mmCIF file of C-alpha atoms in Angstrom:
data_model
loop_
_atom_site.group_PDB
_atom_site.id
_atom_site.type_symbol
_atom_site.label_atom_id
_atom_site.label_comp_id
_atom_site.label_asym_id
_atom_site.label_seq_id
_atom_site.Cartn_x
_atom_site.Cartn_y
_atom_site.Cartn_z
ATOM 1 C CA UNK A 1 -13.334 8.949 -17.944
ATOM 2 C CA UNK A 2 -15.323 7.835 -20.554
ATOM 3 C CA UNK A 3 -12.172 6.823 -22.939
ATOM 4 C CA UNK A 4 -11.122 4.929 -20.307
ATOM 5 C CA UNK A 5 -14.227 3.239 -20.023
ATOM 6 C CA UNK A 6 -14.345 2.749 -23.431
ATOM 7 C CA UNK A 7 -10.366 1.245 -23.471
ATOM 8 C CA UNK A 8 -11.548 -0.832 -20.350
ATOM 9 C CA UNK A 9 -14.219 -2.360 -22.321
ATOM 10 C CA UNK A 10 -12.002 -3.571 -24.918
ATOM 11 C CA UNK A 11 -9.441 -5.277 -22.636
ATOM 12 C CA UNK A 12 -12.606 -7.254 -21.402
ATOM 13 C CA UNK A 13 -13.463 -8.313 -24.890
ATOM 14 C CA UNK A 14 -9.539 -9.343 -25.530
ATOM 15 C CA UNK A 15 -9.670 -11.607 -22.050
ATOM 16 C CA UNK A 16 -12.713 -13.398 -23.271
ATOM 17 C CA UNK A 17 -11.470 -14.199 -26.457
ATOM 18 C CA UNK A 18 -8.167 -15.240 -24.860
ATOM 19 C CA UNK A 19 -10.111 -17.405 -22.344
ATOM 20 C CA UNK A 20 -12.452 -19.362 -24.939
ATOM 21 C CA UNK A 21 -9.197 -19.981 -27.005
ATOM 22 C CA UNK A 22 -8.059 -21.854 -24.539
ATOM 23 C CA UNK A 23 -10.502 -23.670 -23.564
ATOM 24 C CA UNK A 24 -11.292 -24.437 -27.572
ATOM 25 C CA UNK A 25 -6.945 -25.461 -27.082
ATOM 26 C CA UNK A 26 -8.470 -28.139 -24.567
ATOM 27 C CA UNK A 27 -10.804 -29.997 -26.457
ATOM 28 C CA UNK A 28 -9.939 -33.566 -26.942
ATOM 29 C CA UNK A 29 -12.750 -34.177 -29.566
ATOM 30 C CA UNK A 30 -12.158 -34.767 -33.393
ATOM 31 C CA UNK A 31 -12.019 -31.337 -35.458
ATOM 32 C CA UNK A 32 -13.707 -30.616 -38.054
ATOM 33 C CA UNK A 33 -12.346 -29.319 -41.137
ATOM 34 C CA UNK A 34 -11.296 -25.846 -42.334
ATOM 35 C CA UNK A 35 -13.781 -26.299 -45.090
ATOM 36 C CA UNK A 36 -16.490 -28.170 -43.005
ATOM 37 C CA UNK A 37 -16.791 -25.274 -40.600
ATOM 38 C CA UNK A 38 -16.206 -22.571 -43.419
ATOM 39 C CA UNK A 39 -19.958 -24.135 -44.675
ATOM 40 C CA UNK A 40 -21.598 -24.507 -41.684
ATOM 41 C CA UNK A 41 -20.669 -20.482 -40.771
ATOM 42 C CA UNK A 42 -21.894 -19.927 -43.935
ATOM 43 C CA UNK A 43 -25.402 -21.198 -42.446
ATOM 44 C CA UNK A 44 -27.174 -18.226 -41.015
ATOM 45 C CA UNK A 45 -28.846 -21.108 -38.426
ATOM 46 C CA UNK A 46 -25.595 -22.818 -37.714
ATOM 47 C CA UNK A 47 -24.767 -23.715 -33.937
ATOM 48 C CA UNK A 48 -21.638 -22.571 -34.276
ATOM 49 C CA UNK A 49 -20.370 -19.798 -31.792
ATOM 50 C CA UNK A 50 -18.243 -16.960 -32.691
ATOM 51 C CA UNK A 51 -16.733 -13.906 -31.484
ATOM 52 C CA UNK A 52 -16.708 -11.884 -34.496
ATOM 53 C CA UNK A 53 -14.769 -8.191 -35.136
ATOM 54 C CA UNK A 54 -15.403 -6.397 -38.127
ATOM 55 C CA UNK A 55 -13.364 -3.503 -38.331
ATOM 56 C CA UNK A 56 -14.504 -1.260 -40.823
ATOM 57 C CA UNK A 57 -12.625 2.230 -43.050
ATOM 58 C CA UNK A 58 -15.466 4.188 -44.144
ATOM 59 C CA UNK A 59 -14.524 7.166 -46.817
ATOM 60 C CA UNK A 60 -17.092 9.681 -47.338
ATOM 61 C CA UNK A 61 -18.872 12.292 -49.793
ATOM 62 C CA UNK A 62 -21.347 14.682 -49.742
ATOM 63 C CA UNK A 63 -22.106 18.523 -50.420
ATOM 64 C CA UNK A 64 -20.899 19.905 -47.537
ATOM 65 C CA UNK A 65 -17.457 21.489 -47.040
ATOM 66 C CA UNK A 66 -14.743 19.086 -47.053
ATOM 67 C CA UNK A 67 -16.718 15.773 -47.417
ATOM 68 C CA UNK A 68 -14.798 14.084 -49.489
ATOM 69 C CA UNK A 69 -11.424 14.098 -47.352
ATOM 70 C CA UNK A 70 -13.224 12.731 -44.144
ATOM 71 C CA UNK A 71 -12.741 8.791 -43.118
ATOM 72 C CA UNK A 72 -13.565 6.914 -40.368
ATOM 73 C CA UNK A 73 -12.848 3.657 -38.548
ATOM 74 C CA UNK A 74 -14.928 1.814 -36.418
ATOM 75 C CA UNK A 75 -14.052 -1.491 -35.308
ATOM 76 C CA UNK A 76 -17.574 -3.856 -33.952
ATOM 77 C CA UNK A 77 -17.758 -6.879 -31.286
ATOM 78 C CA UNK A 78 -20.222 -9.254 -32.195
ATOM 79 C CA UNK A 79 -20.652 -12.412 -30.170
ATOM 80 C CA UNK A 80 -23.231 -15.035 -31.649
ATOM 81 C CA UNK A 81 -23.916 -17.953 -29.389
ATOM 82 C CA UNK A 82 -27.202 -20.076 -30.855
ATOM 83 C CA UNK A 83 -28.766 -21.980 -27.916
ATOM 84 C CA UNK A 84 -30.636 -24.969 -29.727
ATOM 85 C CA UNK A 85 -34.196 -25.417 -29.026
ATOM 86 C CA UNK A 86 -34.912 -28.503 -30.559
ATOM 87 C CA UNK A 87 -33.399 -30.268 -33.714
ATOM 88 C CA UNK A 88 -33.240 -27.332 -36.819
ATOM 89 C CA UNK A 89 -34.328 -24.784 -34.385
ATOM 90 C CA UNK A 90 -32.075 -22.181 -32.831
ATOM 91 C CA UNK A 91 -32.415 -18.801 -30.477
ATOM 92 C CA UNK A 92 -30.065 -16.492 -31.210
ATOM 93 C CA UNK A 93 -28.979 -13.543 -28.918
ATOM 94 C CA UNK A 94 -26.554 -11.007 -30.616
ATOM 95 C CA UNK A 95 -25.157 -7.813 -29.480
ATOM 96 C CA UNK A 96 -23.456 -5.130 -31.668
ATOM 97 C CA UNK A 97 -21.333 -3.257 -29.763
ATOM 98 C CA UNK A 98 -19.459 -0.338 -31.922
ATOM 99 C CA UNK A 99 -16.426 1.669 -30.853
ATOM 100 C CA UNK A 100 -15.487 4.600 -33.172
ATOM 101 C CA UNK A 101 -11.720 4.627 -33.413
ATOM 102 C CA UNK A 102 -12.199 7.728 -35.718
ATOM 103 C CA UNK A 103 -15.680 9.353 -36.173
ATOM 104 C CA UNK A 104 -16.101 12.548 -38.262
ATOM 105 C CA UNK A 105 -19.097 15.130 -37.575
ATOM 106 C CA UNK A 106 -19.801 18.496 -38.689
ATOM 107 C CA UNK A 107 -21.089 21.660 -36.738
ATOM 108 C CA UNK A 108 -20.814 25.128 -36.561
ATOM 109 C CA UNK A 109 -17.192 25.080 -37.276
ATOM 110 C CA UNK A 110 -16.661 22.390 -40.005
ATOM 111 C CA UNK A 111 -15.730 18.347 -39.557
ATOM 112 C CA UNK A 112 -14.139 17.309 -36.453
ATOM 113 C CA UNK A 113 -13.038 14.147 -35.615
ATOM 114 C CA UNK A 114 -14.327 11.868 -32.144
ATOM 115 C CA UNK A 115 -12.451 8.864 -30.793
ATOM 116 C CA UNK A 116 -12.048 6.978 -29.224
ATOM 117 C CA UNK A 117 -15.609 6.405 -27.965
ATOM 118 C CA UNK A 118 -18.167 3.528 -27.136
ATOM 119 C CA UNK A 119 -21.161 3.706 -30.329
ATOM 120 C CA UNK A 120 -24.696 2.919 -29.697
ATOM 121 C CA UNK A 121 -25.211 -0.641 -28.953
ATOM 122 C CA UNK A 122 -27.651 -2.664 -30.707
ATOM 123 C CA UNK A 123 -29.003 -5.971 -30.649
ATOM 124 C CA UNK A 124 -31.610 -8.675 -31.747
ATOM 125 C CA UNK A 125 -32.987 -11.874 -30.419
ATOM 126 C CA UNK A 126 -34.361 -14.210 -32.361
ATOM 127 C CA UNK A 127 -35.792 -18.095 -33.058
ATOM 128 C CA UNK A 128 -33.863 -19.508 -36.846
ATOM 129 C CA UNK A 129 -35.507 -22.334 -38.142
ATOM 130 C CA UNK A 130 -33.935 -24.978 -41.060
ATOM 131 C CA UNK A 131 -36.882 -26.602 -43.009
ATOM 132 C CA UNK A 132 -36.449 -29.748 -45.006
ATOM 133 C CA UNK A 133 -36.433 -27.920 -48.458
ATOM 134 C CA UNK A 134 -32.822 -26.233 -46.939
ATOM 135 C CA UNK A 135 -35.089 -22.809 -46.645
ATOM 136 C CA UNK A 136 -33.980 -21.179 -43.637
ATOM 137 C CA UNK A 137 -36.220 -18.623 -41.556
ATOM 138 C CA UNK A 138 -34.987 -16.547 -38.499
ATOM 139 C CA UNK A 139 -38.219 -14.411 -36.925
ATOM 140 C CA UNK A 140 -37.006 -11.938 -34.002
ATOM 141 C CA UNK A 141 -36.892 -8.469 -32.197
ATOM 142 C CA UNK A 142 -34.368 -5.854 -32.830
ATOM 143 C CA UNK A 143 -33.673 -3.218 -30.653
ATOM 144 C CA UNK A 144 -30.878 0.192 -30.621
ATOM 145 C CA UNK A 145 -29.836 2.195 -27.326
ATOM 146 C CA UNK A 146 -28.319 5.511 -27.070
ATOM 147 C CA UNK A 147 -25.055 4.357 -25.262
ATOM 148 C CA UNK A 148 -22.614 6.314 -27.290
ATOM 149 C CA UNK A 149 -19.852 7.900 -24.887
ATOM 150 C CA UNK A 150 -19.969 11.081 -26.799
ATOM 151 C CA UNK A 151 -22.838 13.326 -26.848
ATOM 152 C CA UNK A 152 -22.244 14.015 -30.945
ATOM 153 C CA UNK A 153 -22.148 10.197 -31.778
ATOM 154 C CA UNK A 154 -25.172 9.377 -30.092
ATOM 155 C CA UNK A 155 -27.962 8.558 -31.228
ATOM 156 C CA UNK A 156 -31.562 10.689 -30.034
ATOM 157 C CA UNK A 157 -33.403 7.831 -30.051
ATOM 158 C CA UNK A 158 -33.970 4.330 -29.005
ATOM 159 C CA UNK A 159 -35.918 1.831 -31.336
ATOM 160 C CA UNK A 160 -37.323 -1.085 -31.295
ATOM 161 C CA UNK A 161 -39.012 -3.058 -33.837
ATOM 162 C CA UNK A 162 -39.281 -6.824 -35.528
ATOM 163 C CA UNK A 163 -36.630 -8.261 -37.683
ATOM 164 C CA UNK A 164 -37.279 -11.340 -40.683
ATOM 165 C CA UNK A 165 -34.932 -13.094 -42.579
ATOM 166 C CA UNK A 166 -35.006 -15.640 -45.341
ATOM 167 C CA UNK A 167 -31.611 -17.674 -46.670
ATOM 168 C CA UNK A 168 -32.105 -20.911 -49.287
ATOM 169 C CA UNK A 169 -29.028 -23.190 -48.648
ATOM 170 C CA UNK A 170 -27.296 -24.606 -52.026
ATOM 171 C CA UNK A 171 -24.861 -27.122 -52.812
ATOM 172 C CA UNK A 172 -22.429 -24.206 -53.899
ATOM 173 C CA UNK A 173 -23.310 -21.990 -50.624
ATOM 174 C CA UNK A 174 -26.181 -19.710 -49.883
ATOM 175 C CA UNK A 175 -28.294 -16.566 -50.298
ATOM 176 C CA UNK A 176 -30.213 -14.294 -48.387
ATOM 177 C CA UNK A 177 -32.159 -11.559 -47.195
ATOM 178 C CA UNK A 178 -33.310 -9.849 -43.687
ATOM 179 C CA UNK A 179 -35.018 -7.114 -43.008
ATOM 180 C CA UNK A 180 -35.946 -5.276 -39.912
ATOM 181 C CA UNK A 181 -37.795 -2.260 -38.889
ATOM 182 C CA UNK A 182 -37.692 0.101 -35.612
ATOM 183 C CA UNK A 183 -39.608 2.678 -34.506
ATOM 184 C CA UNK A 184 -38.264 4.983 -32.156
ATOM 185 C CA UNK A 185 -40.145 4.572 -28.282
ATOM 186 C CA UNK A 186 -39.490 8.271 -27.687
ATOM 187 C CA UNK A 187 -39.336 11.686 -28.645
ATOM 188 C CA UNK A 188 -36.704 14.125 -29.170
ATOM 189 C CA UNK A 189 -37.248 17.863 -29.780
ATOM 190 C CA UNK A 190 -34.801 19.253 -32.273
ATOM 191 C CA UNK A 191 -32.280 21.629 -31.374
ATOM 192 C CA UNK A 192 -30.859 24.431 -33.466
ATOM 193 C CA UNK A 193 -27.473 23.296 -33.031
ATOM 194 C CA UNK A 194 -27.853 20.093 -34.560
ATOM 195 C CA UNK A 195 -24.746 18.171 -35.516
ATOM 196 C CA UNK A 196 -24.405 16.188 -38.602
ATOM 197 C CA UNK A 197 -22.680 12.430 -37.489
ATOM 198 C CA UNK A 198 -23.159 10.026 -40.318
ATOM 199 C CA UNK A 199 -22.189 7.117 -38.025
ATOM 200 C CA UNK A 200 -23.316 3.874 -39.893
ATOM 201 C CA UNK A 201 -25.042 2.400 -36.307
ATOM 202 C CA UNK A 202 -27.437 5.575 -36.131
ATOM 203 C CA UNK A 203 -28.883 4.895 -40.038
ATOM 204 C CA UNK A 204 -28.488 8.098 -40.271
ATOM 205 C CA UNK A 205 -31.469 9.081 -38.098
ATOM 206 C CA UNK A 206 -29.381 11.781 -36.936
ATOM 207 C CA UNK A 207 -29.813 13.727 -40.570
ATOM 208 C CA UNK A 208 -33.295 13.893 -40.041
ATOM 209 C CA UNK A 209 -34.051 16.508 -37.779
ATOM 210 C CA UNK A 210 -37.604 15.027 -36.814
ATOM 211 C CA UNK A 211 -39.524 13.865 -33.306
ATOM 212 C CA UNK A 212 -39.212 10.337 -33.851
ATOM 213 C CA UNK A 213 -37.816 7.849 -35.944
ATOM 214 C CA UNK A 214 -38.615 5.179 -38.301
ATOM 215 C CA UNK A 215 -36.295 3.362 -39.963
ATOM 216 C CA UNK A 216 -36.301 0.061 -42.523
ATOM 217 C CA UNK A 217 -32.970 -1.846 -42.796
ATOM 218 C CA UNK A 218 -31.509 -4.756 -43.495
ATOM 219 C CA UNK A 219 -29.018 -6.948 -45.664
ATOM 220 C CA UNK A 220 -28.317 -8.919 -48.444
ATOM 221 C CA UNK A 221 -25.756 -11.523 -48.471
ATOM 222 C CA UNK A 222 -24.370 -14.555 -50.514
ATOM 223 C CA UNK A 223 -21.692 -17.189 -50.030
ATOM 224 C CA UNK A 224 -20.257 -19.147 -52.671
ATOM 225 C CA UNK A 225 -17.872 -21.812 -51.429
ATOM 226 C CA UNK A 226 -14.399 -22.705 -53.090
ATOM 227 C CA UNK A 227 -12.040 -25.106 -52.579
ATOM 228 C CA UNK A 228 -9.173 -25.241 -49.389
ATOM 229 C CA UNK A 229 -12.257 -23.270 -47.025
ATOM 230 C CA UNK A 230 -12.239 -20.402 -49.138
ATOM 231 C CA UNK A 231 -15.557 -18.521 -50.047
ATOM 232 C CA UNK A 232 -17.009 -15.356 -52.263
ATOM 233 C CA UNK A 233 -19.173 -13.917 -50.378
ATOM 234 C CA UNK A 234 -21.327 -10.212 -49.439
ATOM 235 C CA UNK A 235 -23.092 -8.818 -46.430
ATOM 236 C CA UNK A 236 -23.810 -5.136 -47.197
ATOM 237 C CA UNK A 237 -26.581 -3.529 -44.960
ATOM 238 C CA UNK A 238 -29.030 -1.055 -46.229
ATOM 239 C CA UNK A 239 -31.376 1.543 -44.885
ATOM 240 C CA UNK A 240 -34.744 3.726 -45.486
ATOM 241 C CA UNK A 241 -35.135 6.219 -43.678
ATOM 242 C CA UNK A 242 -38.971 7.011 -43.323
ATOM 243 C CA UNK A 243 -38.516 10.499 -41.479
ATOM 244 C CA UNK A 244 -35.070 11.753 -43.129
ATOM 245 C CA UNK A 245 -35.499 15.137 -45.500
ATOM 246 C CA UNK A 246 -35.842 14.357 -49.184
ATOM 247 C CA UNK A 247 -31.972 12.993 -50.551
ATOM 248 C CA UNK A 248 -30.816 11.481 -46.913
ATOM 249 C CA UNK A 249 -33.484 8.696 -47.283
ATOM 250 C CA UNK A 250 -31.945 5.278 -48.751
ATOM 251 C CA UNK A 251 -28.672 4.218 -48.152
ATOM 252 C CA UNK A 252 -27.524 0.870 -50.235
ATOM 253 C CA UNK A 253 -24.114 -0.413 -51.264
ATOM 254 C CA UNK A 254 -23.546 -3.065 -53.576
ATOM 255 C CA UNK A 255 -20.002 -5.476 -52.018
ATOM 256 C CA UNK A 256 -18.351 -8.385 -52.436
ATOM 257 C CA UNK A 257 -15.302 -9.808 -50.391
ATOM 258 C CA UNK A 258 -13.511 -13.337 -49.411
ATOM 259 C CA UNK A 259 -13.468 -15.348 -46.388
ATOM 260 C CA UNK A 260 -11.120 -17.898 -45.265
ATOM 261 C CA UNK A 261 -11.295 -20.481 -42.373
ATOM 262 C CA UNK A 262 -7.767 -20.904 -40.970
ATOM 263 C CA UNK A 263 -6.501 -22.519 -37.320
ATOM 264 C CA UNK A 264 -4.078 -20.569 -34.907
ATOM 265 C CA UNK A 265 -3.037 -23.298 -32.848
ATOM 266 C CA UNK A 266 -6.484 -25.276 -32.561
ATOM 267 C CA UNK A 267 -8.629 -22.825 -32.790
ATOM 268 C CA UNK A 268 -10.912 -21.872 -35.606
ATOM 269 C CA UNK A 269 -10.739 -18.333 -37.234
ATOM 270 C CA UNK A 270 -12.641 -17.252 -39.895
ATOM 271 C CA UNK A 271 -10.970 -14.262 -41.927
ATOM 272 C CA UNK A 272 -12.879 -11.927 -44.027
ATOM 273 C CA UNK A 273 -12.615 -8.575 -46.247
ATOM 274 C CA UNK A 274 -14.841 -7.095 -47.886
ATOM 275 C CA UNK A 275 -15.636 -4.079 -50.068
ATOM 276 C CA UNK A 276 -18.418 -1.990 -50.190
ATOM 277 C CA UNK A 277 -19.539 1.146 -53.147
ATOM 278 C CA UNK A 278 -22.239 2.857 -52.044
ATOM 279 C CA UNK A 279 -24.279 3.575 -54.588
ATOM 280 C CA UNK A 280 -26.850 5.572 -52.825
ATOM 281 C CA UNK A 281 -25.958 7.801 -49.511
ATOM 282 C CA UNK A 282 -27.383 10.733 -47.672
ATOM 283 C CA UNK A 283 -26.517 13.892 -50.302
ATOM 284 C CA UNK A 284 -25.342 16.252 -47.793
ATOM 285 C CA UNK A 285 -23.045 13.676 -45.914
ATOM 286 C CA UNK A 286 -22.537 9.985 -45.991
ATOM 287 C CA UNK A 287 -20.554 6.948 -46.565
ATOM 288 C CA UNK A 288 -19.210 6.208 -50.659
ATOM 289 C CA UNK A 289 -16.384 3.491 -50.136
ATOM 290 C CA UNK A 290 -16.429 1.060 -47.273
ATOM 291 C CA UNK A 291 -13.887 -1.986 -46.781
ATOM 292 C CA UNK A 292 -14.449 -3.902 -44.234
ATOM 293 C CA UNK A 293 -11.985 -6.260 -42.231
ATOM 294 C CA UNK A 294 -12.898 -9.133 -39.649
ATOM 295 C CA UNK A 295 -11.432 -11.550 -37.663
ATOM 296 C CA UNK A 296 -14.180 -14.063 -36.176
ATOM 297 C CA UNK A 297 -12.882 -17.058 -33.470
ATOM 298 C CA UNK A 298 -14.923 -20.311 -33.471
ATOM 299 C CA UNK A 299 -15.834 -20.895 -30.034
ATOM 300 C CA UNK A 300 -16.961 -23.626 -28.260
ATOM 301 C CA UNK A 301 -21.035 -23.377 -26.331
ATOM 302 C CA UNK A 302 -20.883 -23.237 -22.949
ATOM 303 C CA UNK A 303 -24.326 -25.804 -23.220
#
């Protein structure tokens, strides 16, 4: 029941897409360049709207028994729709919705692997603002729910807590920070039987065996645009964990990757990969290579 519910979920996602590609087919108006919208995605207050898919392969490492042979995929749905407020000023309501394709864990008998199952959906909301000096501020709430279909993917807690991000927009691209920072709103009393999931939506609260959770993340990215709407850029995310035993506390890659803007019929895509090295990860268990693969359709606001 819950793989189907989990398979159901992505045949919605497919219809959408299909849908707002053809309306996007219908639009009479002038389009912009490949390169033109490859710099205004690069924007992190742009009005564009996308439905973006990163699809991640996640090798890991660690000291427990057979570590180093585990993998996962996990493949993300991440709609961004910015409703303007007023000219420079954008809200910005964005789900994360994860679905582990392939999801190791270990317990009492060693690593299994879980899939296909629905992850724990996050999400932030938010108010980006462009100042004249090209300095770009987004202020907002971010929040994570234990929604995972299967009891050894999901997460003990759900969190809440504020989210800040600075960009400075260049003539060559951009670069950026954010940062957010949730507490968990309630308690959990460990079991004995706890079961080590390193899944990359948890920031790997599950490792720490505590009551409650605090957690710092975030992301550094860049874009550097070429010619023919091709860019450099990097988005890895990072993570403290406040509450996680000593050596399962900071998590931080260091990536770089490509996109490239492209039309299937009239309809924007934007095309990315991207690698990730992990230079610090949980000791016991966590992630050491990451490449990550997404297709994101330009959409047009319903406003």
């Amino acid at each position: 029941m819950k793989k189907l519910y989990t398979i159901s979920l992505l045949l919605c996602m497919q219809l959408c897409i299909f849908s707002l590609s053809t309306n996007a087919q219908e639009d009479e108006s002038v389009p912009k360049s490949e390169a033109e919208i490859a710099k205004e995605l690069s924007n992190p207050n742009t009005t564009l709207g996308t439905m973006a898919f990163p699809i991640d392969y996640i090798h890991y490492n660690g000291d427990l028994p057979g570590a180093s042979s585990q993998n996962g995929f996990l493949l993300n749905f991440q709609p961004s729709l910015p409703i303007p407020l007023s000219e420079g000023v954008n809200l910005f309501v964005r789900p994360l919705i994860p679905i582990y394709l392939s999801q190791p864990v270990f317990g009492d008998n060693g690593f299994e692997n879980k899939g296909v199952n629905l992850g724990n959906i996050s999400a932030d909301v938010a108010v980006g603002k462009t100042w004249p000096s090209k300095t770009i501020t987004i202020v907002g709430v971010f929040g994570g729910f234990p929604t995972a279909t299967n009891k050894q993917l999901r997460s003990k807690f759900t969190t809440v807590g504020p989210e800040f991000m600075v960009a400075q927009m260049f003539n060559w691209g951009v670069l950026g920070v954010m940062f957010n920072h949730a507490w968990s709103v309630n308690s959990y009393t460990p079991e004995d039987d706890v079961v080590l999931a390193a899944t990359p939506d948890q920031f790997w609260i599950s490792t720490a065996n505590k009551q409650t959770a605090s957690v710092t993340a975030g992301q550094y990215f860049y874009v550097v645009n070429l010619k023919n709407a091709w860019q450099i850029t990097g988005q890895p995310t990072f993570a403290y964990n406040h509450k996680a035993e000593k050596g399962s506390r900071f998590t931080f890659p260091v990536g770089t990757g490509v996109n490239k803007v492209t039309r299937f019929g009239k309809l924007p895509v934007k095309l990315s990969v991207q690698y990730w090295y992990y230079l610090a990860r949980p000791d016991a268990f966590g992630p050491q290579h990451q490449v990550r693969v997404q297709i994101a359709p330009v959409i047009p606001l319903p406003w």
